[in-house]
Amino acid sequence: GAGVSQTPSNKVTEKGKYVELRCDPISGHTALYWYRQSLGQGPEFLIYFQGTGAADDSGLPNDRFFAVRPEGSVSTLKIQRTERGDSAVYLCASSLKGQGTEAFFGQGTRLTVV
Amino acid sequence: LAKTTQPISMDSYEGQEVNITCSHNNIATNDYITWYQQFPSQGPRFIIQGYKTKVTNEVASLFIPADRKSSTLSLPRVSLSDTAVYYCLVGDMYSSASKIIFGSGTRLSIRP
């Protein structure tokens, strides 16, 4: 595709449920980032992949959050036992090589936990 | 990671030049400076990147003084569509293991 694609665009789930958010990066981009953004705040870093491996997962808030990128392309952010505080827009970005190269963002997935 | 400080908000009028300054006092030798723009309900979009002196593209100019402790994003002749949040970031240009960190950004409002 032409850009970074995130699905679903909106997700409403009940407290305690499990959710998966998908990111399709730009083809050929080795770096992939996940961010979380609350209203009025800047994007908060969650995790960064270089290829298939997580180069930095220091932003994951707790062990309920997990992300994978098994083939170095599509990535899935997984949230277990969702809480109302997890409600936010989850943004994915990819870049050709990582730091130093332009990052392209998707439109985000708006997650609402009720 | 070098921390950045920028104004929370700015207002201007259509047709004016807008300059947004970002402070990054502890910028490291390998760090470069990048600015992103974000519209409501969209992901951030790359505007411009530079290491020193001046960089210009079709959207903006980036001015970086010799000590590199600050930088200024300059938007010429703004229009209503330039209303957005602008983020200043600094990061190591040679480290592929470095994450991209956003601050709170500057909320720019353009009036008719």
mmCIF file of C-alpha atoms in Angstrom:
data_model
loop_
_atom_site.group_PDB
_atom_site.id
_atom_site.type_symbol
_atom_site.label_atom_id
_atom_site.label_comp_id
_atom_site.label_asym_id
_atom_site.label_seq_id
_atom_site.Cartn_x
_atom_site.Cartn_y
_atom_site.Cartn_z
ATOM 1 C CA GLY A 1 0.000 0.000 0.000
ATOM 2 C CA ALA A 2 0.928 3.630 -0.229
ATOM 3 C CA GLY A 3 1.138 4.280 3.484
ATOM 4 C CA VAL A 4 0.965 2.760 6.939
ATOM 5 C CA SER A 5 -2.345 1.030 7.495
ATOM 6 C CA GLN A 6 -3.873 0.386 10.897
ATOM 7 C CA THR A 7 -6.888 -1.767 11.623
ATOM 8 C CA PRO A 8 -9.407 -1.429 13.031
ATOM 9 C CA SER A 9 -9.809 2.335 12.948
ATOM 10 C CA ASN A 10 -12.052 2.153 15.982
ATOM 11 C CA LYS A 11 -12.422 -0.496 18.645
ATOM 12 C CA VAL A 12 -14.804 -0.531 21.575
ATOM 13 C CA THR A 13 -14.273 -3.275 24.105
ATOM 14 C CA GLU A 14 -15.415 -4.139 27.584
ATOM 15 C CA LYS A 15 -13.153 -3.881 30.587
ATOM 16 C CA GLY A 16 -11.246 -7.109 31.090
ATOM 17 C CA LYS A 17 -11.352 -8.204 27.451
ATOM 18 C CA TYR A 18 -8.397 -8.921 25.161
ATOM 19 C CA VAL A 19 -7.751 -6.803 22.070
ATOM 20 C CA GLU A 20 -5.399 -6.936 19.112
ATOM 21 C CA LEU A 21 -4.457 -3.926 17.034
ATOM 22 C CA ARG A 22 -2.837 -4.441 13.651
ATOM 23 C CA CYS A 23 -0.286 -2.360 11.787
ATOM 24 C CA ASP A 24 0.752 -2.820 8.143
ATOM 25 C CA PRO A 25 3.896 -0.763 7.576
ATOM 26 C CA ILE A 26 5.193 0.584 4.303
ATOM 27 C CA SER A 27 6.766 -2.236 2.312
ATOM 28 C CA GLY A 28 10.511 -2.445 2.834
ATOM 29 C CA HIS A 29 10.574 -0.414 6.041
ATOM 30 C CA THR A 30 12.617 -2.246 8.640
ATOM 31 C CA ALA A 31 11.747 -0.010 11.581
ATOM 32 C CA LEU A 32 8.296 -0.047 13.173
ATOM 33 C CA TYR A 33 7.071 1.955 16.163
ATOM 34 C CA TRP A 34 3.994 1.835 18.362
ATOM 35 C CA TYR A 35 2.761 4.874 20.262
ATOM 36 C CA ARG A 36 -0.220 5.668 22.464
ATOM 37 C CA GLN A 37 -1.790 9.124 22.430
ATOM 38 C CA SER A 38 -4.297 10.545 24.863
ATOM 39 C CA LEU A 39 -6.311 13.670 24.187
ATOM 40 C CA GLY A 40 -4.179 16.807 24.324
ATOM 41 C CA GLN A 41 -0.932 14.880 24.785
ATOM 42 C CA GLY A 42 1.944 14.040 22.490
ATOM 43 C CA PRO A 43 2.406 10.457 21.294
ATOM 44 C CA GLU A 44 3.821 8.264 24.069
ATOM 45 C CA PHE A 45 6.412 5.736 22.940
ATOM 46 C CA LEU A 46 5.536 2.090 23.562
ATOM 47 C CA ILE A 47 7.844 -0.174 21.549
ATOM 48 C CA TYR A 48 10.231 -0.090 18.588
ATOM 49 C CA PHE A 49 11.022 -2.979 16.244
ATOM 50 C CA GLN A 50 14.035 -3.259 13.981
ATOM 51 C CA GLY A 51 13.140 -6.142 11.701
ATOM 52 C CA THR A 52 11.518 -8.942 13.673
ATOM 53 C CA GLY A 53 13.042 -8.079 17.017
ATOM 54 C CA ALA A 54 11.974 -5.533 19.584
ATOM 55 C CA ALA A 55 14.922 -3.125 19.767
ATOM 56 C CA ASP A 56 13.339 -1.195 22.613
ATOM 57 C CA ASP A 57 10.202 -2.103 24.563
ATOM 58 C CA SER A 58 10.849 0.201 27.494
ATOM 59 C CA GLY A 59 7.652 2.147 26.853
ATOM 60 C CA LEU A 60 5.251 -0.746 27.392
ATOM 61 C CA PRO A 61 3.383 0.277 30.574
ATOM 62 C CA ASN A 62 3.016 -3.193 32.080
ATOM 63 C CA ASP A 63 2.908 -6.877 31.223
ATOM 64 C CA ARG A 64 -0.628 -6.629 29.879
ATOM 65 C CA PHE A 65 0.845 -5.056 26.759
ATOM 66 C CA PHE A 66 2.728 -7.105 24.209
ATOM 67 C CA ALA A 67 3.661 -6.617 20.566
ATOM 68 C CA VAL A 68 4.966 -8.934 17.868
ATOM 69 C CA ARG A 69 6.335 -8.625 14.374
ATOM 70 C CA PRO A 70 7.034 -12.246 13.396
ATOM 71 C CA GLU A 71 8.034 -11.741 9.771
ATOM 72 C CA GLY A 72 9.465 -8.269 9.985
ATOM 73 C CA SER A 73 6.472 -6.678 8.320
ATOM 74 C CA VAL A 74 2.997 -6.643 9.913
ATOM 75 C CA SER A 75 2.904 -5.980 13.639
ATOM 76 C CA THR A 76 0.230 -6.686 16.207
ATOM 77 C CA LEU A 77 -0.139 -4.882 19.524
ATOM 78 C CA LYS A 78 -1.899 -7.073 22.056
ATOM 79 C CA ILE A 79 -3.544 -5.838 25.228
ATOM 80 C CA GLN A 80 -4.786 -8.296 27.819
ATOM 81 C CA ARG A 81 -7.359 -7.628 30.537
ATOM 82 C CA THR A 82 -8.078 -4.161 29.198
ATOM 83 C CA GLU A 83 -8.721 -1.343 31.636
ATOM 84 C CA ARG A 84 -10.558 1.940 31.132
ATOM 85 C CA GLY A 85 -7.206 3.735 31.397
ATOM 86 C CA ASP A 86 -6.065 1.953 28.238
ATOM 87 C CA SER A 87 -8.499 4.056 26.215
ATOM 88 C CA ALA A 88 -6.469 6.138 23.752
ATOM 89 C CA VAL A 89 -5.450 6.372 20.126
ATOM 90 C CA TYR A 90 -2.781 3.816 19.287
ATOM 91 C CA LEU A 91 -0.462 4.979 16.524
ATOM 92 C CA CYS A 92 1.889 2.914 14.419
ATOM 93 C CA ALA A 93 4.763 4.304 12.356
ATOM 94 C CA SER A 94 7.392 2.828 10.093
ATOM 95 C CA SER A 95 10.631 4.122 8.659
ATOM 96 C CA LEU A 96 13.156 2.828 6.183
ATOM 97 C CA LYS A 97 15.974 2.174 8.610
ATOM 98 C CA GLY A 98 15.076 3.666 11.964
ATOM 99 C CA GLN A 99 16.475 6.715 13.697
ATOM 100 C CA GLY A 100 17.642 9.312 11.212
ATOM 101 C CA THR A 101 15.068 8.432 8.604
ATOM 102 C CA GLU A 102 11.595 9.888 8.229
ATOM 103 C CA ALA A 103 8.861 8.045 10.100
ATOM 104 C CA PHE A 104 5.481 7.602 8.421
ATOM 105 C CA PHE A 105 2.465 7.297 10.675
ATOM 106 C CA GLY A 106 -0.826 5.524 10.235
ATOM 107 C CA GLN A 107 -4.177 7.096 11.082
ATOM 108 C CA GLY A 108 -4.302 5.255 14.376
ATOM 109 C CA THR A 109 -6.735 2.949 16.137
ATOM 110 C CA ARG A 110 -9.038 4.612 18.624
ATOM 111 C CA LEU A 111 -9.507 2.169 21.484
ATOM 112 C CA THR A 112 -12.318 2.733 23.932
ATOM 113 C CA VAL A 113 -12.634 0.493 26.979
ATOM 114 C CA VAL A 114 -16.056 0.669 28.598
ATOM 115 C CA LEU B 1 17.958 11.303 24.960
ATOM 116 C CA ALA B 2 18.008 15.076 24.661
ATOM 117 C CA LYS B 3 14.916 16.699 26.158
ATOM 118 C CA THR B 4 13.148 19.414 24.210
ATOM 119 C CA THR B 5 11.198 22.431 25.429
ATOM 120 C CA GLN B 6 8.797 24.352 23.212
ATOM 121 C CA PRO B 7 5.899 26.743 23.813
ATOM 122 C CA ILE B 8 2.602 25.094 24.658
ATOM 123 C CA SER B 9 0.642 27.225 22.210
ATOM 124 C CA MET B 10 0.940 30.041 19.678
ATOM 125 C CA ASP B 11 -1.554 32.143 17.755
ATOM 126 C CA SER B 12 -1.086 33.928 14.460
ATOM 127 C CA TYR B 13 -3.004 35.200 11.441
ATOM 128 C CA GLU B 14 -3.240 34.108 7.867
ATOM 129 C CA GLY B 15 -0.421 35.388 5.684
ATOM 130 C CA GLN B 16 2.004 35.882 8.568
ATOM 131 C CA GLU B 17 5.321 34.135 9.068
ATOM 132 C CA VAL B 18 5.332 31.925 12.147
ATOM 133 C CA ASN B 19 8.469 30.954 14.023
ATOM 134 C CA ILE B 20 8.363 28.199 16.650
ATOM 135 C CA THR B 21 11.488 27.847 18.752
ATOM 136 C CA CYS B 22 12.554 24.653 20.472
ATOM 137 C CA SER B 23 15.212 24.413 23.196
ATOM 138 C CA HIS B 24 17.429 21.331 23.434
ATOM 139 C CA ASN B 25 20.258 22.369 25.716
ATOM 140 C CA ASN B 26 21.798 18.914 26.151
ATOM 141 C CA ILE B 27 21.798 17.927 22.494
ATOM 142 C CA ALA B 28 24.565 15.431 21.693
ATOM 143 C CA THR B 29 27.054 15.484 18.832
ATOM 144 C CA ASN B 30 25.250 12.792 16.845
ATOM 145 C CA ASP B 31 21.756 14.178 17.464
ATOM 146 C CA TYR B 32 19.755 15.678 14.637
ATOM 147 C CA ILE B 33 16.605 17.795 14.924
ATOM 148 C CA THR B 34 13.291 16.815 13.387
ATOM 149 C CA TRP B 35 9.906 18.529 13.320
ATOM 150 C CA TYR B 36 6.557 16.815 12.881
ATOM 151 C CA GLN B 37 3.085 18.257 12.323
ATOM 152 C CA GLN B 38 -0.118 16.661 13.582
ATOM 153 C CA PHE B 39 -3.689 17.488 12.590
ATOM 154 C CA PRO B 40 -6.644 16.319 14.700
ATOM 155 C CA SER B 41 -7.517 12.657 14.180
ATOM 156 C CA GLN B 42 -4.373 12.023 12.152
ATOM 157 C CA GLY B 43 -0.937 10.639 12.870
ATOM 158 C CA PRO B 44 2.052 13.011 12.930
ATOM 159 C CA ARG B 45 3.611 13.971 9.610
ATOM 160 C CA PHE B 46 7.294 14.686 8.997
ATOM 161 C CA ILE B 47 7.985 18.320 8.095
ATOM 162 C CA ILE B 48 11.726 18.902 8.125
ATOM 163 C CA GLN B 49 14.991 17.635 9.569
ATOM 164 C CA GLY B 50 18.404 19.201 10.049
ATOM 165 C CA TYR B 51 21.737 18.990 11.818
ATOM 166 C CA LYS B 52 23.141 22.523 11.651
ATOM 167 C CA THR B 53 22.746 25.932 9.979
ATOM 168 C CA LYS B 54 19.683 26.163 7.756
ATOM 169 C CA VAL B 55 17.503 23.672 5.940
ATOM 170 C CA THR B 56 14.655 24.646 3.628
ATOM 171 C CA ASN B 57 12.042 22.608 1.821
ATOM 172 C CA GLU B 58 8.740 23.373 0.130
ATOM 173 C CA VAL B 59 6.913 23.503 3.457
ATOM 174 C CA ALA B 60 9.204 25.172 5.983
ATOM 175 C CA SER B 61 12.665 26.302 6.986
ATOM 176 C CA LEU B 62 14.672 25.110 9.942
ATOM 177 C CA PHE B 63 17.246 27.394 11.527
ATOM 178 C CA ILE B 64 19.871 25.902 13.827
ATOM 179 C CA PRO B 65 22.489 28.161 15.467
ATOM 180 C CA ALA B 66 26.107 27.132 15.798
ATOM 181 C CA ASP B 67 25.754 25.840 19.369
ATOM 182 C CA ARG B 68 22.734 23.718 18.320
ATOM 183 C CA LYS B 69 21.086 24.249 21.700
ATOM 184 C CA SER B 70 17.938 25.494 20.048
ATOM 185 C CA SER B 71 16.223 25.422 16.688
ATOM 186 C CA THR B 72 13.491 27.446 15.014
ATOM 187 C CA LEU B 73 10.861 26.131 12.662
ATOM 188 C CA SER B 74 9.738 28.856 10.294
ATOM 189 C CA LEU B 75 6.439 28.607 8.414
ATOM 190 C CA PRO B 76 6.136 31.289 5.720
ATOM 191 C CA ARG B 77 2.764 32.911 5.002
ATOM 192 C CA VAL B 78 0.619 30.573 7.078
ATOM 193 C CA SER B 79 -2.941 29.691 6.192
ATOM 194 C CA LEU B 80 -5.836 28.327 8.238
ATOM 195 C CA SER B 81 -4.782 24.817 7.215
ATOM 196 C CA ASP B 82 -1.529 25.210 9.140
ATOM 197 C CA THR B 83 -3.483 25.018 12.393
ATOM 198 C CA ALA B 84 -2.005 21.934 14.022
ATOM 199 C CA VAL B 85 0.308 20.696 16.753
ATOM 200 C CA TYR B 86 4.020 20.920 15.947
ATOM 201 C CA TYR B 87 6.541 18.626 17.639
ATOM 202 C CA CYS B 88 10.282 19.159 17.922
ATOM 203 C CA LEU B 89 12.358 16.000 18.391
ATOM 204 C CA VAL B 90 16.064 15.310 18.736
ATOM 205 C CA GLY B 91 17.682 11.932 18.206
ATOM 206 C CA ASP B 92 20.870 10.077 17.344
ATOM 207 C CA MET B 93 21.198 9.947 13.583
ATOM 208 C CA TYR B 94 23.546 7.006 13.612
ATOM 209 C CA SER B 95 21.815 4.671 16.031
ATOM 210 C CA SER B 96 19.272 2.355 14.460
ATOM 211 C CA ALA B 97 18.349 1.214 17.945
ATOM 212 C CA SER B 98 17.105 4.593 19.090
ATOM 213 C CA LYS B 99 13.439 5.280 19.615
ATOM 214 C CA ILE B 100 11.693 8.461 18.494
ATOM 215 C CA ILE B 101 10.407 10.426 21.484
ATOM 216 C CA PHE B 102 7.734 13.122 21.275
ATOM 217 C CA GLY B 103 7.179 15.929 23.759
ATOM 218 C CA SER B 104 3.938 17.821 24.289
ATOM 219 C CA GLY B 105 4.314 19.942 21.163
ATOM 220 C CA THR B 106 3.194 23.474 20.281
ATOM 221 C CA ARG B 107 -0.459 23.977 19.431
ATOM 222 C CA LEU B 108 -0.527 26.545 16.623
ATOM 223 C CA SER B 109 -3.805 28.319 15.906
ATOM 224 C CA ILE B 110 -4.159 30.417 12.758
ATOM 225 C CA ARG B 111 -6.947 32.985 12.564
ATOM 226 C CA PRO B 112 -8.451 34.654 9.488
#
